[in-house]
Amino acid sequence: MKNIKTGSLLQIDSLGGGIHSKVINDILQKHYKCYFFNVVANRNKNKLYEYLMLFYRLAKVHGNKDIWIRSFSSTITLPFDKTQGKNIVVIYDVGNSFKSVHIQFLNKIMEKIFYYALKRVDSIIVMSKLWKEYFESRGYDNVRIIYTPFNMNVFEFTEEEIISLKEKYELTNKPIIYLGNCRRTKGVVEAYQALKELDGYLLTSGEKEVDIPAINLNLSYRDYLRLLKASSVVVTMSKFKEGWCRTAHEAMLCKTPVVGSGLGGMKELLEGGRQIICKDFNKLREDVEYAIAHPELGEKGYEYASQEKFTVEYFEKEWIKLISEVVGE
């Protein structure tokens, strides 16, 4: 069916993508008739059972659609499901996808199936130049970068709302140092140890997956952005190769300096925005102190992060173009 405006699309969204996936969903629903399968793993202490059940459910998906938009897990089941139609795969980060399954032998099996299944897809979408080069080096020639999108309008703040946030959480007397989501893979344990002697408020946000003495806040998205704006520096010391790094990008749009590990696609972001790449936790305190003393880094970051290619409007245009090319309109 060439005219896919009267056809249908399906996105299988499993284990990740978050805000990025939501924006894709919103765009698809504006322009096409869509079917969405939200197949997620039921949380279980037995990780092997949890992931086997996820892949079992994905393998049961069937149907004939113009385009199937897949993530990591649903690509693994592509050779086994009963779907017909074109396939687009959105890859956020390969390394962390494999690490999310805590059983080594299953990792190896998944990896082999994943790269085999990629040979059958029509387009591979990545977030950065590093991942484009990575997949091209493995022999895939249908790789395209579509950068993760941001609604630039939400990064406008009044001085009053920032003061109100600081007062609400009693963060008024010292610099705020935001360490990122409270997850071990985000490097918050090592970052806290490296920075705990600084005279500042050390904060994390989101679900507290690791127990560290830093202040942890569960915030609405708006308050989370206010926190980034109120921070003197944002630390993104991820220990895995990021697809991009949404937190770092949001901080740059808030004109807040960023110190990050630069792993994966994050390197392109931090280098482009002339932020600080810290490859050694032993140097983290020095780099954070420098960032706090040089708030002008935030202006440099904003100049890069606010480019048109990072807007929701540009993202939408690129996706419509991609779908038209894949279907052959």
CSV table of N, CA and C in Angstrom, one decimal, residues 154-159 161-163 165-166 175-178 221-234 247 249-257 298:
chain,number,residue,atom,x,y,z
A,154,VAL,N,9.8,24.8,26.4
A,154,VAL,CA,9.7,24.5,27.8
A,154,VAL,C,10.9,24.9,28.6
A,155,PHE,N,11.9,25.4,27.9
A,155,PHE,CA,13.2,25.8,28.6
A,155,PHE,C,13.2,27.3,28.8
A,156,GLU,N,12.1,27.9,29.0
A,156,GLU,CA,12.0,29.3,29.4
A,156,GLU,C,11.5,29.3,30.8
A,157,PHE,N,12.3,30.1,31.7
A,157,PHE,CA,12.0,30.1,33.1
A,157,PHE,C,11.9,31.5,33.6
A,158,THR,N,11.2,31.7,34.7
A,158,THR,CA,11.2,33.0,35.4
A,158,THR,C,12.1,32.8,36.6
A,159,GLU,N,12.6,33.9,37.0
A,159,GLU,CA,13.5,33.9,38.2
A,159,GLU,C,12.7,33.5,39.4
A,161,GLU,N,10.2,31.3,39.7
A,161,GLU,CA,9.9,29.9,39.8
A,161,GLU,C,11.2,29.1,40.2
A,162,ILE,N,12.4,29.6,39.8
A,162,ILE,CA,13.6,29.0,40.3
A,162,ILE,C,13.8,29.2,41.8
A,163,ILE,N,13.6,30.4,42.2
A,163,ILE,CA,13.7,30.7,43.6
A,163,ILE,C,12.7,29.9,44.4
A,165,LEU,N,11.5,26.9,43.7
A,165,LEU,CA,12.0,25.6,43.8
A,165,LEU,C,13.0,25.4,44.8
A,166,LYS,N,14.0,26.3,44.9
A,166,LYS,CA,15.1,26.2,45.8
A,166,LYS,C,14.5,26.3,47.3
A,175,PRO,N,25.9,25.9,46.3
A,175,PRO,CA,25.7,25.4,44.9
A,175,PRO,C,25.0,24.1,44.8
A,176,ILE,N,24.2,23.9,43.8
A,176,ILE,CA,23.5,22.7,43.6
A,176,ILE,C,24.2,21.9,42.5
A,177,ILE,N,24.6,20.6,42.9
A,177,ILE,CA,25.3,19.8,42.0
A,177,ILE,C,24.4,18.6,41.7
A,178,TYR,N,23.9,18.5,40.5
A,178,TYR,CA,23.0,17.5,40.1
A,178,TYR,C,23.7,16.3,39.5
A,221,TYR,N,8.1,16.7,35.6
A,221,TYR,CA,9.1,17.0,34.5
A,221,TYR,C,9.4,18.5,34.6
A,222,ARG,N,8.4,19.3,34.9
A,222,ARG,CA,8.7,20.8,35.0
A,222,ARG,C,9.6,21.1,36.1
A,223,ASP,N,9.4,20.5,37.3
A,223,ASP,CA,10.3,20.7,38.4
A,223,ASP,C,11.7,20.2,38.1
A,224,TYR,N,11.7,19.1,37.4
A,224,TYR,CA,13.0,18.5,37.1
A,224,TYR,C,13.8,19.5,36.2
A,225,LEU,N,13.1,20.1,35.2
A,225,LEU,CA,13.8,21.2,34.4
A,225,LEU,C,14.2,22.4,35.3
A,226,ARG,N,13.3,22.7,36.2
A,226,ARG,CA,13.7,23.8,37.1
A,226,ARG,C,14.9,23.5,37.9
A,227,LEU,N,15.0,22.3,38.3
A,227,LEU,CA,16.2,21.8,39.1
A,227,LEU,C,17.5,21.9,38.2
A,228,LEU,N,17.4,21.5,37.0
A,228,LEU,CA,18.5,21.7,36.1
A,228,LEU,C,18.9,23.1,35.9
A,229,LYS,N,17.9,24.0,35.8
A,229,LYS,CA,18.2,25.4,35.7
A,229,LYS,C,18.8,26.0,36.9
A,230,ALA,N,18.4,25.5,38.1
A,230,ALA,CA,18.8,26.0,39.4
A,230,ALA,C,20.2,25.5,39.7
A,231,SER,N,20.7,24.4,39.1
A,231,SER,CA,21.9,23.8,39.4
A,231,SER,C,23.1,24.6,38.9
A,232,SER,N,24.2,24.5,39.6
A,232,SER,CA,25.4,25.2,39.2
A,232,SER,C,26.2,24.3,38.2
A,233,VAL,N,26.0,23.0,38.3
A,233,VAL,CA,26.6,22.1,37.3
A,233,VAL,C,25.8,20.8,37.3
A,234,VAL,N,25.7,20.2,36.1
A,234,VAL,CA,25.1,18.9,36.0
A,234,VAL,C,26.1,17.9,35.6
A,247,THR,N,19.7,14.0,29.5
A,247,THR,CA,19.9,14.8,30.7
A,247,THR,C,20.9,15.9,30.4
A,249,HIS,N,21.8,17.1,27.5
A,249,HIS,CA,21.2,18.1,26.5
A,249,HIS,C,20.2,19.0,27.2
A,250,GLU,N,19.4,18.5,28.1
A,250,GLU,CA,18.4,19.4,28.8
A,250,GLU,C,19.1,20.4,29.6
A,251,ALA,N,20.2,20.0,30.3
A,251,ALA,CA,21.0,20.9,31.1
A,251,ALA,C,21.6,22.0,30.2
A,252,MET,N,22.1,21.7,29.1
A,252,MET,CA,22.6,22.7,28.2
A,252,MET,C,21.6,23.7,27.7
A,253,LEU,N,20.3,23.1,27.5
A,253,LEU,CA,19.2,24.0,27.1
A,253,LEU,C,18.8,24.9,28.2
A,254,CYS,N,19.2,24.5,29.5
A,254,CYS,CA,18.9,25.4,30.7
A,254,CYS,C,20.1,26.3,30.9
A,255,LYS,N,21.1,26.3,30.0
A,255,LYS,CA,22.3,27.1,30.2
A,255,LYS,C,23.1,26.8,31.4
A,256,THR,N,23.1,25.5,31.8
A,256,THR,CA,23.8,25.0,33.0
A,256,THR,C,25.0,24.2,32.5
A,257,PRO,N,26.2,24.5,33.0
A,257,PRO,CA,27.4,23.7,32.6
A,257,PRO,C,27.3,22.2,32.9
A,298,GLY,N,27.7,27.4,30.3
A,298,GLY,CA,26.3,27.2,30.0
A,298,GLY,C,25.8,27.9,28.8
